[in-house]
PDB file of C-alpha atoms in Angstrom:
ATOM      1  CA  MET A   6       0.016  -0.160  -0.169  1.00 51.00           C
ATOM      2  CA  PHE A   7       1.177   3.345  -0.905  1.00 57.00           C
ATOM      3  CA  SER A   8       1.849   5.981   1.239  1.00 73.00           C
ATOM      4  CA  PHE A   9       0.303   9.817   1.204  1.00 69.00           C
ATOM      5  CA  ALA A  10       3.837  10.891  -0.081  1.00 73.00           C
ATOM      6  CA  LYS A  11       4.320   8.149  -2.296  1.00 75.00           C
ATOM      7  CA  THR A  12       0.669   8.886  -4.117  1.00 76.00           C
ATOM      8  CA  ALA A  13       1.418  12.494  -4.146  1.00 74.00           C
ATOM      9  CA  THR A  14       4.287  12.385  -5.906  1.00 79.00           C
ATOM     10  CA  MET A  15       3.046   9.824  -8.693  1.00 74.00           C
ATOM     11  CA  SER A  16       0.155  11.897  -9.145  1.00 76.00           C
ATOM     12  CA  ALA A  17       2.347  14.789  -9.867  1.00 75.00           C
ATOM     13  CA  LEU A  18       4.500  13.325 -12.348  1.00 70.00           C
ATOM     14  CA  PHE A  19       1.644  11.724 -13.853  1.00 68.00           C
ATOM     15  CA  ILE A  20       0.141  15.477 -14.350  1.00 74.00           C
ATOM     16  CA  SER A  21       3.235  17.217 -15.238  1.00 74.00           C
ATOM     17  CA  ALA A  22       3.653  14.304 -17.808  1.00 69.00           C
ATOM     18  CA  SER A  23       0.346  14.850 -19.505  1.00 70.00           C
ATOM     19  CA  ILE A  24       0.645  18.343 -19.521  1.00 70.00           C
ATOM     20  CA  GLY A  25       4.267  18.251 -20.594  1.00 68.00           C
ATOM     21  CA  VAL A  26       3.213  16.002 -23.575  1.00 63.00           C
ATOM     22  CA  ALA A  27       0.248  18.028 -24.600  1.00 64.00           C
ATOM     23  CA  PHE A  28       2.631  21.127 -24.832  1.00 63.00           C
ATOM     24  CA  ALA A  29       5.381  19.490 -26.764  1.00 65.00           C
ATOM     25  CA  GLY A  30       2.665  17.649 -29.160  1.00 60.00           C
ATOM     26  CA  SER A  31       2.805  18.836 -32.847  1.00 52.00           C
ATOM     27  CA  HIS A  32       0.651  21.981 -33.621  1.00 54.00           C
ATOM     28  CA  GLY A  33      -1.453  22.148 -36.883  1.00 51.00           C
ATOM     29  CA  ASP A  34      -1.151  19.585 -39.736  1.00 51.00           C
ATOM     30  CA  PRO A  35       1.889  17.280 -38.917  1.00 51.00           C
ATOM     31  CA  SER A  36       3.137  17.026 -42.503  1.00 53.00           C
ATOM     32  CA  HIS A  37       4.135  20.737 -42.649  1.00 52.00           C
ATOM     33  CA  ASP A  38       7.381  21.614 -42.366  1.00 51.00           C
ATOM     34  CA  HIS A  39       8.069  23.125 -38.863  1.00 51.00           C
ATOM     35  CA  GLY A  40      12.073  23.740 -39.901  1.00 52.00           C
ATOM     36  CA  HIS A  41      11.388  27.144 -41.007  1.00 51.00           C
ATOM     37  CA  ASP A  42       9.124  30.457 -41.365  1.00 51.00           C
ATOM     38  CA  PHE A  43       6.617  29.630 -38.658  1.00 51.00           C
ATOM     39  CA  ASP A  44       4.199  32.508 -39.307  1.00 51.00           C
ATOM     40  CA  ARG A  45       3.788  31.965 -43.244  1.00 55.00           C
ATOM     41  CA  HIS A  46       1.244  29.938 -44.949  1.00 55.00           C
ATOM     42  CA  SER A  47       2.153  27.591 -48.013  1.00 59.00           C
ATOM     43  CA  ASP A  48       0.545  29.941 -50.014  1.00 60.00           C
ATOM     44  CA  GLY A  49       2.478  32.759 -48.728  1.00 58.00           C
ATOM     45  CA  ARG A  50       0.229  34.497 -46.564  1.00 59.00           C
ATOM     46  CA  GLN A  51       1.049  35.416 -42.919  1.00 58.00           C
ATOM     47  CA  ASP A  52       0.033  33.705 -40.437  1.00 55.00           C
ATOM     48  CA  ARG A  53      -0.954  36.656 -37.445  1.00 54.00           C
ATOM     49  CA  SER A  54      -2.764  34.570 -35.118  1.00 54.00           C
ATOM     50  CA  LEU A  55       0.782  33.182 -33.573  1.00 52.00           C
ATOM     51  CA  LEU A  56       1.038  37.351 -32.592  1.00 53.00           C
ATOM     52  CA  GLY A  57      -2.676  37.462 -31.418  1.00 52.00           C
ATOM     53  CA  ASP A  58      -3.553  39.312 -34.343  1.00 51.00           C
ATOM     54  CA  ASP A  59      -6.713  37.072 -35.388  1.00 50.00           C
ATOM     55  CA  ASP A  60      -9.003  40.204 -36.114  1.00 52.00           C
ATOM     56  CA  ILE A  61     -10.758  39.087 -39.376  1.00 52.00           C
ATOM     57  CA  THR A  62     -11.145  42.645 -40.227  1.00 52.00           C
ATOM     58  CA  THR A  63      -7.843  43.310 -41.216  1.00 52.00           C
ATOM     59  CA  ASP A  64      -7.257  39.941 -43.398  1.00 49.00           C
ATOM     60  CA  ASP A  65      -4.786  40.493 -45.967  1.00 52.00           C
ATOM     61  CA  SER A  66      -6.474  37.716 -48.234  1.00 51.00           C
ATOM     62  CA  ALA A  67      -8.265  38.562 -51.342  1.00 54.00           C
ATOM     63  CA  THR A  68     -11.279  36.746 -50.200  1.00 52.00           C
ATOM     64  CA  PRO A  69     -11.654  37.283 -46.280  1.00 49.00           C
ATOM     65  CA  THR A  70     -13.067  34.349 -44.500  1.00 51.00           C
ATOM     66  CA  PHE A  71     -15.367  34.769 -41.666  1.00 49.00           C
ATOM     67  CA  VAL A  72     -15.068  32.076 -38.816  1.00 50.00           C
ATOM     68  CA  VAL A  73     -18.798  30.902 -37.572  1.00 47.00           C
ATOM     69  CA  PRO A  74     -18.949  29.053 -34.442  1.00 48.00           C
ATOM     70  CA  ALA A  75     -19.948  25.789 -35.046  1.00 46.00           C
ATOM     71  CA  TYR A  76     -23.287  26.178 -32.542  1.00 43.00           C
ATOM     72  CA  THR A  77     -25.002  29.974 -33.180  1.00 44.00           C
ATOM     73  CA  VAL A  78     -27.464  30.275 -30.914  1.00 46.00           C
ATOM     74  CA  GLY A  79     -30.676  30.657 -32.850  1.00 44.00           C
ATOM     75  CA  TYR A  80     -32.024  34.035 -30.488  1.00 43.00           C
ATOM     76  CA  ALA A  81     -28.689  36.012 -30.079  1.00 41.00           C
ATOM     77  CA  SER A  82     -29.535  38.093 -33.419  1.00 47.00           C
ATOM     78  CA  GLY A  83     -32.261  40.117 -34.690  1.00 52.00           C
ATOM     79  CA  SER A  84     -33.330  43.789 -33.956  1.00 85.00           C
ATOM     80  CA  ARG A  85     -36.979  43.086 -33.198  1.00 89.00           C
ATOM     81  CA  LEU A  86     -35.526  40.212 -30.452  1.00 90.00           C
ATOM     82  CA  ASN A  87     -33.167  42.295 -28.839  1.00 91.00           C
ATOM     83  CA  THR A  88     -35.779  45.108 -28.555  1.00 91.00           C
ATOM     84  CA  ILE A  89     -38.399  42.707 -26.753  1.00 93.00           C
ATOM     85  CA  LEU A  90     -35.830  41.172 -24.368  1.00 92.00           C
ATOM     86  CA  SER A  91     -34.302  44.694 -23.355  1.00 92.00           C
ATOM     87  CA  GLU A  92     -38.036  45.792 -22.490  1.00 93.00           C
ATOM     88  CA  LEU A  93     -38.417  42.604 -20.353  1.00 94.00           C
ATOM     89  CA  ARG A  94     -34.993  43.405 -18.458  1.00 94.00           C
ATOM     90  CA  ALA A  95     -36.213  46.736 -17.680  1.00 93.00           C
ATOM     91  CA  ASP A  96     -39.758  45.260 -16.620  1.00 93.00           C
ATOM     92  CA  ASN A  97     -37.607  42.865 -14.456  1.00 93.00           C
ATOM     93  CA  GLN A  98     -35.290  45.382 -12.833  1.00 93.00           C
ATOM     94  CA  SER A  99     -38.564  47.419 -12.073  1.00 93.00           C
ATOM     95  CA  MET A 100     -40.591  44.439 -10.631  1.00 93.00           C
ATOM     96  CA  ASN A 101     -37.369  43.666  -8.234  1.00 92.00           C
ATOM     97  CA  ALA A 102     -37.105  47.137  -7.085  1.00 92.00           C
ATOM     98  CA  ASP A 103     -40.693  47.588  -6.219  1.00 92.00           C
ATOM     99  CA  ARG A 104     -40.170  44.133  -4.864  1.00 91.00           C
ATOM    100  CA  ALA A 105     -37.696  45.335  -2.619  1.00 92.00           C
ATOM    101  CA  ARG A 106     -39.492  48.224  -1.569  1.00 93.00           C
ATOM    102  CA  GLY A 107     -42.423  46.666  -0.240  1.00 92.00           C
ATOM    103  CA  LEU A 108     -44.672  47.676  -2.997  1.00 92.00           C
ATOM    104  CA  LEU A 109     -45.252  44.269  -4.275  1.00 91.00           C
ATOM    105  CA  THR A 110     -46.736  41.570  -2.619  1.00 92.00           C
ATOM    106  CA  ARG A 111     -45.129  37.998  -3.131  1.00 93.00           C
ATOM    107  CA  ALA A 112     -48.112  37.107  -4.731  1.00 93.00           C
ATOM    108  CA  GLU A 113     -48.209  39.806  -7.557  1.00 93.00           C
ATOM    109  CA  TYR A 114     -44.474  39.883  -7.988  1.00 94.00           C
ATOM    110  CA  GLN A 115     -44.755  35.955  -8.522  1.00 94.00           C
ATOM    111  CA  ARG A 116     -47.755  36.575 -11.249  1.00 94.00           C
ATOM    112  CA  LEU A 117     -45.342  39.319 -12.557  1.00 94.00           C
ATOM    113  CA  LYS A 118     -42.287  37.260 -12.807  1.00 95.00           C
ATOM    114  CA  ALA A 119     -44.356  34.662 -14.667  1.00 95.00           C
ATOM    115  CA  ASP A 120     -45.473  36.874 -17.230  1.00 95.00           C
ATOM    116  CA  ASP A 121     -42.297  37.878 -18.130  1.00 95.00           C
ATOM    117  CA  THR A 122     -41.034  34.436 -17.995  1.00 94.00           C
ATOM    118  CA  TRP A 123     -43.661  33.592 -20.532  1.00 95.00           C
ATOM    119  CA  ILE A 124     -43.135  36.645 -22.912  1.00 95.00           C
ATOM    120  CA  ARG A 125     -39.491  35.560 -22.989  1.00 94.00           C
ATOM    121  CA  HIS A 126     -39.698  32.127 -23.794  1.00 95.00           C
ATOM    122  CA  GLU A 127     -42.541  33.124 -26.379  1.00 95.00           C
ATOM    123  CA  ALA A 128     -40.008  35.360 -27.923  1.00 93.00           C
ATOM    124  CA  MET A 129     -37.126  33.187 -28.127  1.00 93.00           C
ATOM    125  CA  ALA A 130     -38.962  30.060 -29.067  1.00 93.00           C
ATOM    126  CA  VAL A 131     -40.548  32.268 -32.075  1.00 93.00           C
ATOM    127  CA  ALA A 132     -37.299  33.540 -32.724  1.00 91.00           C
ATOM    128  CA  ASP A 133     -35.579  29.931 -32.852  1.00 91.00           C
ATOM    129  CA  ARG A 134     -38.261  28.559 -35.373  1.00 92.00           C
ATOM    130  CA  ASN A 135     -37.208  31.489 -37.505  1.00 90.00           C
ATOM    131  CA  ASN A 136     -33.729  31.223 -37.847  1.00 88.00           C
ATOM    132  CA  GLY A 137     -33.125  34.277 -35.163  1.00 86.00           C
ATOM    133  CA  ALA A 138     -36.113  36.741 -36.597  1.00 88.00           C
ATOM    134  CA  ILE A 139     -39.297  37.528 -35.158  1.00 90.00           C
ATOM    135  CA  PRO A 140     -42.001  38.124 -38.183  1.00 91.00           C
ATOM    136  CA  ALA A 141     -43.708  41.268 -37.576  1.00 90.00           C
ATOM    137  CA  ALA A 142     -47.277  40.226 -36.799  1.00 92.00           C
ATOM    138  CA  ARG A 143     -45.494  37.928 -33.939  1.00 93.00           C
ATOM    139  CA  TYR A 144     -43.711  40.977 -32.808  1.00 92.00           C
ATOM    140  CA  ALA A 145     -46.701  42.974 -32.627  1.00 92.00           C
ATOM    141  CA  VAL A 146     -48.263  40.641 -30.263  1.00 93.00           C
ATOM    142  CA  LEU A 147     -45.093  40.325 -28.356  1.00 93.00           C
ATOM    143  CA  GLN A 148     -44.861  44.127 -27.908  1.00 93.00           C
ATOM    144  CA  ASN A 149     -48.435  44.232 -26.646  1.00 93.00           C
ATOM    145  CA  GLN A 150     -47.705  41.727 -24.095  1.00 94.00           C
ATOM    146  CA  ALA A 151     -44.446  43.566 -23.242  1.00 93.00           C
ATOM    147  CA  GLN A 152     -46.852  46.617 -23.097  1.00 93.00           C
ATOM    148  CA  GLN A 153     -49.072  45.379 -20.817  1.00 94.00           C
ATOM    149  CA  LEU A 154     -46.852  43.685 -18.262  1.00 93.00           C
ATOM    150  CA  GLN A 155     -45.443  47.065 -17.876  1.00 93.00           C
ATOM    151  CA  ALA A 156     -49.233  48.889 -17.488  1.00 93.00           C
ATOM    152  CA  ASN A 157     -49.415  45.662 -14.809  1.00 92.00           C
ATOM    153  CA  ILE A 158     -46.167  46.503 -12.956  1.00 92.00           C
ATOM    154  CA  ARG A 159     -47.220  50.230 -12.934  1.00 91.00           C
ATOM    155  CA  ARG A 160     -50.882  49.268 -11.682  1.00 91.00           C
ATOM    156  CA  MET A 161     -49.616  46.830  -8.832  1.00 87.00           C
ATOM    157  CA  ALA A 162     -47.089  49.236  -7.437  1.00 79.00           C
TER     158      ALA A 162
END
């Protein structure tokens, strides 16, 4: 049976060896000649990512390539969605402030919070179904619901 010191030593060796192998491994294409000119591609373009310059707007290639993440959230874009979400954020802040001041009872706060959550969920679901956009007719309905929530907050407070 190992003692604590031997176990700690073995663990430290294993971890340091794993990290060392990870950092010592080849980066990029293994068939690429790493003997010279590390910052140049095979077509002559300079690789500025090693220098921390990975801004795609200053790319020197003839046709810039825009990198899109593998998973793009469907509700992260669209001015209509942003408008609805920002209004709901403002409503949420006023609800929290009114609750903290004692202007809303617990039941009123929970009802308003449920309405806020439902509108937010509905907006994100609509945007998700429509590739991040909210159609004009559905936007008008969501806008009316958000305005009704604002009116309810003012009335209950």
